[in-house]
Amino acid sequence: MKNILDTKQGVVCAAVLCNLLWGSAYPAIKIGYELFDITNSVFEKLFFAGLRFMLAGIMVLAASLLINQKIPVINKGNAGKIAFTGFIYTALQYVFFYIGLSNTTGTNGSIVNSSTTFMAIVAGYFVYREKLGLRKIIGAVIGFAGVIAVFVSDGISSVSLTGEGFILIAAACFVAGSMLSKWAASDTDAMTVTGYNLLIGGILLTVSGFAGGGTLTAVNAKGILVLLYLAFLSAAAFTLWTMLLKRRGVGSISVYNFIIPVSGTILSAIIMHEDIFSLKYLISLVLVCAGIVLVNMETETNSKILK
């Protein structure tokens, strides 16, 4: 895996796969809410999210055990980093994400969440001094225009703080968590960092949800399969993403996040029968994708100059 991720083709394939998996989470979470009969209870949503990430963490740690033939252990010097990463990257992000997604459509949520790309570019510039050229700036502006375009046809009143607003906050937590994960993985195996990050965050979410009275009352086989899929996609995507973060800048790999709104929108239309054949979604997707293509062109140009 390490050799593959050291090649350009390997980076592209891994980044694309991560974002395809994250895009599929939008309709999967909606289906999970229906199957477990989760309606407007915030604590039930947190409990559901916590179970997902606890299972994901266990999956990653079990895979690490099988691959390395030893129990993944956190060293004392890195325990605080990983615990803080788990709080921001998993617990805090998904408190906002799960609540936000329940108050908007999967299509709106996936497009608003594409703002992670542009937040990552800005963060990469200020934190890691990654180059910020004119084309990258223009691309970021166009992409943000695409995010705003979701709401234009319905007017500004269509924006919900607890819906699209919370998704935007979750996106900011994702970017902050990516930087924290890169920091924590600098001297620790990526699978160990990811496994404990997901497990710690999952425990925090589960305990918070349960303390507020959240449980899964309508347990059924289909719901369990959806929960296992959500856990698997988190385990696979976050592990690959952490491996990529160890090798690349936050801004350089985040350009592939354009796949999330595209795959999330298409899958929401197919699975949830959401209406995406409207002008606002077409304009939004075109602007988001155009903005990230420009950013990616800037990244490719910089790479050639460095070579």
Short mmCIF file of N, CA, C and O in Angstrom, two decimals, residues 227-297:
data_model
loop_
_atom_site.label_atom_id
_atom_site.label_comp_id
_atom_site.label_asym_id
_atom_site.label_seq_id
_atom_site.Cartn_x
_atom_site.Cartn_y
_atom_site.Cartn_z
N LEU A 227 -25.91 0.05 8.78
CA LEU A 227 -24.98 0.51 9.82
C LEU A 227 -23.58 -0.07 9.57
O LEU A 227 -22.57 0.66 9.70
N LEU A 228 -23.51 -1.34 9.22
CA LEU A 228 -22.22 -1.97 8.94
C LEU A 228 -21.56 -1.35 7.71
O LEU A 228 -20.33 -1.18 7.67
N TYR A 229 -22.37 -1.03 6.70
CA TYR A 229 -21.80 -0.38 5.51
C TYR A 229 -21.23 0.99 5.86
O TYR A 229 -20.14 1.36 5.42
N LEU A 230 -21.98 1.76 6.65
CA LEU A 230 -21.51 3.09 7.06
C LEU A 230 -20.21 2.98 7.86
O LEU A 230 -19.29 3.79 7.70
N ALA A 231 -20.13 1.96 8.72
CA ALA A 231 -18.90 1.75 9.49
C ALA A 231 -17.75 1.38 8.57
O ALA A 231 -16.63 1.90 8.71
N PHE A 232 -18.02 0.50 7.60
CA PHE A 232 -16.97 0.09 6.66
C PHE A 232 -16.45 1.25 5.83
O PHE A 232 -15.24 1.40 5.66
N LEU A 233 -17.37 2.07 5.30
CA LEU A 233 -16.91 3.17 4.45
C LEU A 233 -16.08 4.16 5.25
O LEU A 233 -15.09 4.72 4.74
N SER A 234 -16.43 4.38 6.52
CA SER A 234 -15.64 5.27 7.37
C SER A 234 -14.27 4.67 7.64
O SER A 234 -13.25 5.37 7.58
N ALA A 235 -14.24 3.39 7.95
CA ALA A 235 -12.96 2.72 8.23
C ALA A 235 -12.03 2.80 7.03
O ALA A 235 -10.84 3.15 7.16
N ALA A 236 -12.55 2.48 5.85
CA ALA A 236 -11.73 2.46 4.64
C ALA A 236 -11.31 3.87 4.23
O ALA A 236 -10.13 4.14 3.96
N ALA A 237 -12.28 4.80 4.19
CA ALA A 237 -11.99 6.15 3.70
C ALA A 237 -11.05 6.92 4.62
O ALA A 237 -10.09 7.55 4.17
N PHE A 238 -11.30 6.87 5.92
CA PHE A 238 -10.46 7.63 6.85
C PHE A 238 -9.04 7.05 6.94
O PHE A 238 -8.08 7.80 7.12
N THR A 239 -8.91 5.74 6.81
CA THR A 239 -7.58 5.13 6.83
C THR A 239 -6.79 5.57 5.60
O THR A 239 -5.63 6.00 5.72
N LEU A 240 -7.39 5.46 4.43
CA LEU A 240 -6.72 5.89 3.20
C LEU A 240 -6.39 7.38 3.24
O LEU A 240 -5.30 7.81 2.84
N TRP A 241 -7.33 8.18 3.73
CA TRP A 241 -7.14 9.64 3.77
C TRP A 241 -5.97 10.00 4.69
O TRP A 241 -5.17 10.89 4.37
N THR A 242 -5.87 9.33 5.83
CA THR A 242 -4.77 9.59 6.76
C THR A 242 -3.43 9.21 6.14
O THR A 242 -2.42 9.91 6.30
N MET A 243 -3.42 8.10 5.38
CA MET A 243 -2.20 7.69 4.68
C MET A 243 -1.79 8.74 3.65
O MET A 243 -0.61 9.06 3.49
N LEU A 244 -2.79 9.29 2.95
CA LEU A 244 -2.51 10.32 1.95
C LEU A 244 -2.00 11.60 2.61
O LEU A 244 -1.11 12.26 2.10
N LEU A 245 -2.59 11.95 3.75
CA LEU A 245 -2.18 13.17 4.45
C LEU A 245 -0.73 13.11 4.91
O LEU A 245 -0.05 14.13 5.01
N LYS A 246 -0.25 11.89 5.19
CA LYS A 246 1.15 11.74 5.60
C LYS A 246 2.10 12.03 4.45
O LYS A 246 3.26 12.38 4.66
N ARG A 247 1.60 11.89 3.20
CA ARG A 247 2.46 12.02 2.03
C ARG A 247 2.23 13.30 1.23
O ARG A 247 3.07 13.69 0.43
N ARG A 248 1.06 13.92 1.39
CA ARG A 248 0.71 15.08 0.58
C ARG A 248 0.20 16.22 1.45
O ARG A 248 -0.18 16.01 2.59
N GLY A 249 0.12 17.40 0.89
CA GLY A 249 -0.43 18.54 1.60
C GLY A 249 -1.94 18.44 1.70
O GLY A 249 -2.59 17.80 0.87
N VAL A 250 -2.49 19.08 2.72
CA VAL A 250 -3.95 19.04 2.93
C VAL A 250 -4.67 19.62 1.72
O VAL A 250 -5.66 19.06 1.25
N GLY A 251 -4.19 20.75 1.21
CA GLY A 251 -4.84 21.40 0.07
C GLY A 251 -4.72 20.60 -1.22
O GLY A 251 -5.65 20.56 -2.03
N SER A 252 -3.58 19.92 -1.41
CA SER A 252 -3.35 19.23 -2.68
C SER A 252 -4.24 18.01 -2.87
O SER A 252 -4.65 17.71 -4.00
N ILE A 253 -4.57 17.28 -1.81
CA ILE A 253 -5.44 16.12 -1.98
C ILE A 253 -6.92 16.47 -1.82
O ILE A 253 -7.80 15.75 -2.29
N SER A 254 -7.19 17.61 -1.16
CA SER A 254 -8.58 18.00 -0.95
C SER A 254 -9.27 18.44 -2.24
O SER A 254 -10.49 18.56 -2.27
N VAL A 255 -8.48 18.67 -3.31
CA VAL A 255 -9.10 19.05 -4.58
C VAL A 255 -10.00 17.94 -5.12
O VAL A 255 -10.88 18.20 -5.93
N TYR A 256 -9.79 16.72 -4.64
CA TYR A 256 -10.61 15.61 -5.12
C TYR A 256 -11.96 15.52 -4.41
O TYR A 256 -12.78 14.66 -4.73
N ASN A 257 -12.19 16.43 -3.45
CA ASN A 257 -13.47 16.42 -2.75
C ASN A 257 -14.65 16.79 -3.65
O ASN A 257 -15.80 16.67 -3.24
N PHE A 258 -14.36 17.26 -4.89
CA PHE A 258 -15.46 17.56 -5.81
C PHE A 258 -16.30 16.32 -6.10
O PHE A 258 -17.46 16.41 -6.49
N ILE A 259 -15.74 15.15 -5.88
CA ILE A 259 -16.46 13.90 -6.14
C ILE A 259 -17.61 13.72 -5.16
O ILE A 259 -18.63 13.10 -5.48
N ILE A 260 -17.48 14.29 -3.95
CA ILE A 260 -18.53 14.12 -2.94
C ILE A 260 -19.86 14.72 -3.38
O ILE A 260 -20.88 14.02 -3.35
N PRO A 261 -19.91 16.00 -3.80
CA PRO A 261 -21.21 16.53 -4.22
C PRO A 261 -21.77 15.84 -5.46
O PRO A 261 -22.98 15.66 -5.58
N VAL A 262 -20.88 15.42 -6.37
CA VAL A 262 -21.34 14.74 -7.59
C VAL A 262 -21.92 13.38 -7.25
O VAL A 262 -23.06 13.05 -7.60
N SER A 263 -21.14 12.55 -6.53
CA SER A 263 -21.62 11.20 -6.19
C SER A 263 -22.77 11.26 -5.20
O SER A 263 -23.73 10.49 -5.29
N GLY A 264 -22.69 12.21 -4.24
CA GLY A 264 -23.77 12.34 -3.26
C GLY A 264 -25.07 12.74 -3.91
O GLY A 264 -26.14 12.23 -3.56
N THR A 265 -25.00 13.65 -4.88
CA THR A 265 -26.21 14.10 -5.58
C THR A 265 -26.81 12.99 -6.43
O THR A 265 -28.02 12.74 -6.40
N ILE A 266 -25.96 12.31 -7.20
CA ILE A 266 -26.44 11.24 -8.07
C ILE A 266 -27.03 10.09 -7.26
O ILE A 266 -28.12 9.57 -7.58
N LEU A 267 -26.33 9.68 -6.21
CA LEU A 267 -26.81 8.56 -5.40
C LEU A 267 -28.09 8.93 -4.64
O LEU A 267 -28.97 8.09 -4.47
N SER A 268 -28.18 10.18 -4.18
CA SER A 268 -29.40 10.62 -3.50
C SER A 268 -30.59 10.59 -4.46
O SER A 268 -31.71 10.22 -4.09
N ALA A 269 -30.33 10.95 -5.72
CA ALA A 269 -31.40 10.93 -6.73
C ALA A 269 -31.85 9.50 -7.01
O ALA A 269 -33.04 9.21 -7.11
N ILE A 270 -30.87 8.59 -7.13
CA ILE A 270 -31.19 7.20 -7.47
C ILE A 270 -31.84 6.48 -6.30
O ILE A 270 -32.87 5.80 -6.46
N ILE A 271 -31.26 6.61 -5.10
CA ILE A 271 -31.70 5.82 -3.96
C ILE A 271 -32.87 6.47 -3.22
O ILE A 271 -33.84 5.80 -2.84
N MET A 272 -32.77 7.80 -3.00
CA MET A 272 -33.79 8.49 -2.22
C MET A 272 -34.86 9.15 -3.08
O MET A 272 -35.78 9.77 -2.57
N HIS A 273 -34.71 9.04 -4.41
CA HIS A 273 -35.67 9.63 -5.36
C HIS A 273 -35.81 11.14 -5.16
O HIS A 273 -36.91 11.70 -5.27
N GLU A 274 -34.68 11.80 -4.85
CA GLU A 274 -34.69 13.25 -4.71
C GLU A 274 -34.63 13.89 -6.09
O GLU A 274 -34.00 13.37 -7.00
N ASP A 275 -35.27 15.02 -6.21
CA ASP A 275 -35.32 15.72 -7.49
C ASP A 275 -34.05 16.56 -7.68
O ASP A 275 -33.81 17.52 -6.96
N ILE A 276 -33.22 16.17 -8.65
CA ILE A 276 -32.00 16.94 -8.92
C ILE A 276 -32.07 17.62 -10.29
O ILE A 276 -31.15 18.32 -10.68
N PHE A 277 -33.18 17.43 -10.99
CA PHE A 277 -33.31 17.99 -12.34
C PHE A 277 -33.91 19.40 -12.27
O PHE A 277 -34.99 19.66 -12.78
N SER A 278 -33.18 20.28 -11.60
CA SER A 278 -33.60 21.67 -11.51
C SER A 278 -32.39 22.54 -11.81
O SER A 278 -31.24 22.12 -11.67
N LEU A 279 -32.67 23.77 -12.23
CA LEU A 279 -31.60 24.68 -12.67
C LEU A 279 -30.58 24.95 -11.57
O LEU A 279 -29.38 25.02 -11.81
N LYS A 280 -31.05 25.11 -10.33
CA LYS A 280 -30.13 25.47 -9.25
C LYS A 280 -29.10 24.37 -9.00
O LYS A 280 -27.93 24.66 -8.74
N TYR A 281 -29.50 23.10 -9.11
CA TYR A 281 -28.55 22.02 -8.89
C TYR A 281 -27.56 21.92 -10.05
O TYR A 281 -26.38 21.63 -9.86
N LEU A 282 -28.05 22.13 -11.27
CA LEU A 282 -27.17 22.08 -12.44
C LEU A 282 -26.11 23.18 -12.34
O LEU A 282 -24.90 22.91 -12.52
N ILE A 283 -26.53 24.40 -12.05
CA ILE A 283 -25.59 25.52 -11.92
C ILE A 283 -24.60 25.26 -10.79
O ILE A 283 -23.39 25.48 -10.93
N SER A 284 -25.11 24.77 -9.67
CA SER A 284 -24.26 24.53 -8.51
C SER A 284 -23.18 23.50 -8.81
O SER A 284 -21.99 23.71 -8.53
N LEU A 285 -23.57 22.38 -9.38
CA LEU A 285 -22.61 21.31 -9.67
C LEU A 285 -21.57 21.75 -10.70
O LEU A 285 -20.38 21.44 -10.58
N VAL A 286 -22.03 22.49 -11.71
CA VAL A 286 -21.10 22.98 -12.74
C VAL A 286 -20.07 23.92 -12.13
O VAL A 286 -18.86 23.81 -12.38
N LEU A 287 -20.53 24.86 -11.28
CA LEU A 287 -19.62 25.82 -10.66
C LEU A 287 -18.66 25.13 -9.68
O LEU A 287 -17.46 25.44 -9.66
N VAL A 288 -19.18 24.23 -8.87
CA VAL A 288 -18.33 23.51 -7.91
C VAL A 288 -17.25 22.73 -8.63
O VAL A 288 -16.05 22.81 -8.29
N CYS A 289 -17.63 21.99 -9.65
CA CYS A 289 -16.66 21.17 -10.39
C CYS A 289 -15.67 22.04 -11.16
O CYS A 289 -14.47 21.75 -11.20
N ALA A 290 -16.16 23.14 -11.76
CA ALA A 290 -15.27 24.05 -12.51
C ALA A 290 -14.25 24.68 -11.57
O ALA A 290 -13.06 24.80 -11.90
N GLY A 291 -14.70 25.08 -10.38
CA GLY A 291 -13.79 25.68 -9.41
C GLY A 291 -12.70 24.72 -8.99
O GLY A 291 -11.52 25.10 -8.91
N ILE A 292 -13.05 23.48 -8.76
CA ILE A 292 -12.04 22.53 -8.29
C ILE A 292 -11.13 22.10 -9.43
O ILE A 292 -9.96 21.79 -9.21
N VAL A 293 -11.63 22.06 -10.65
CA VAL A 293 -10.75 21.77 -11.80
C VAL A 293 -9.68 22.86 -11.91
O VAL A 293 -8.49 22.56 -12.14
N LEU A 294 -10.07 24.12 -11.73
CA LEU A 294 -9.10 25.22 -11.77
C LEU A 294 -8.06 25.07 -10.66
O LEU A 294 -6.87 25.27 -10.88
N VAL A 295 -8.52 24.72 -9.48
CA VAL A 295 -7.60 24.52 -8.35
C VAL A 295 -6.64 23.38 -8.66
O VAL A 295 -5.45 23.46 -8.40
N ASN A 296 -7.17 22.32 -9.24
CA ASN A 296 -6.35 21.15 -9.56
C ASN A 296 -5.33 21.49 -10.64
O ASN A 296 -4.18 21.02 -10.59
N MET A 297 -5.72 22.31 -11.62
CA MET A 297 -4.78 22.74 -12.67
C MET A 297 -3.63 23.53 -12.06
O MET A 297 -2.47 23.38 -12.44
#
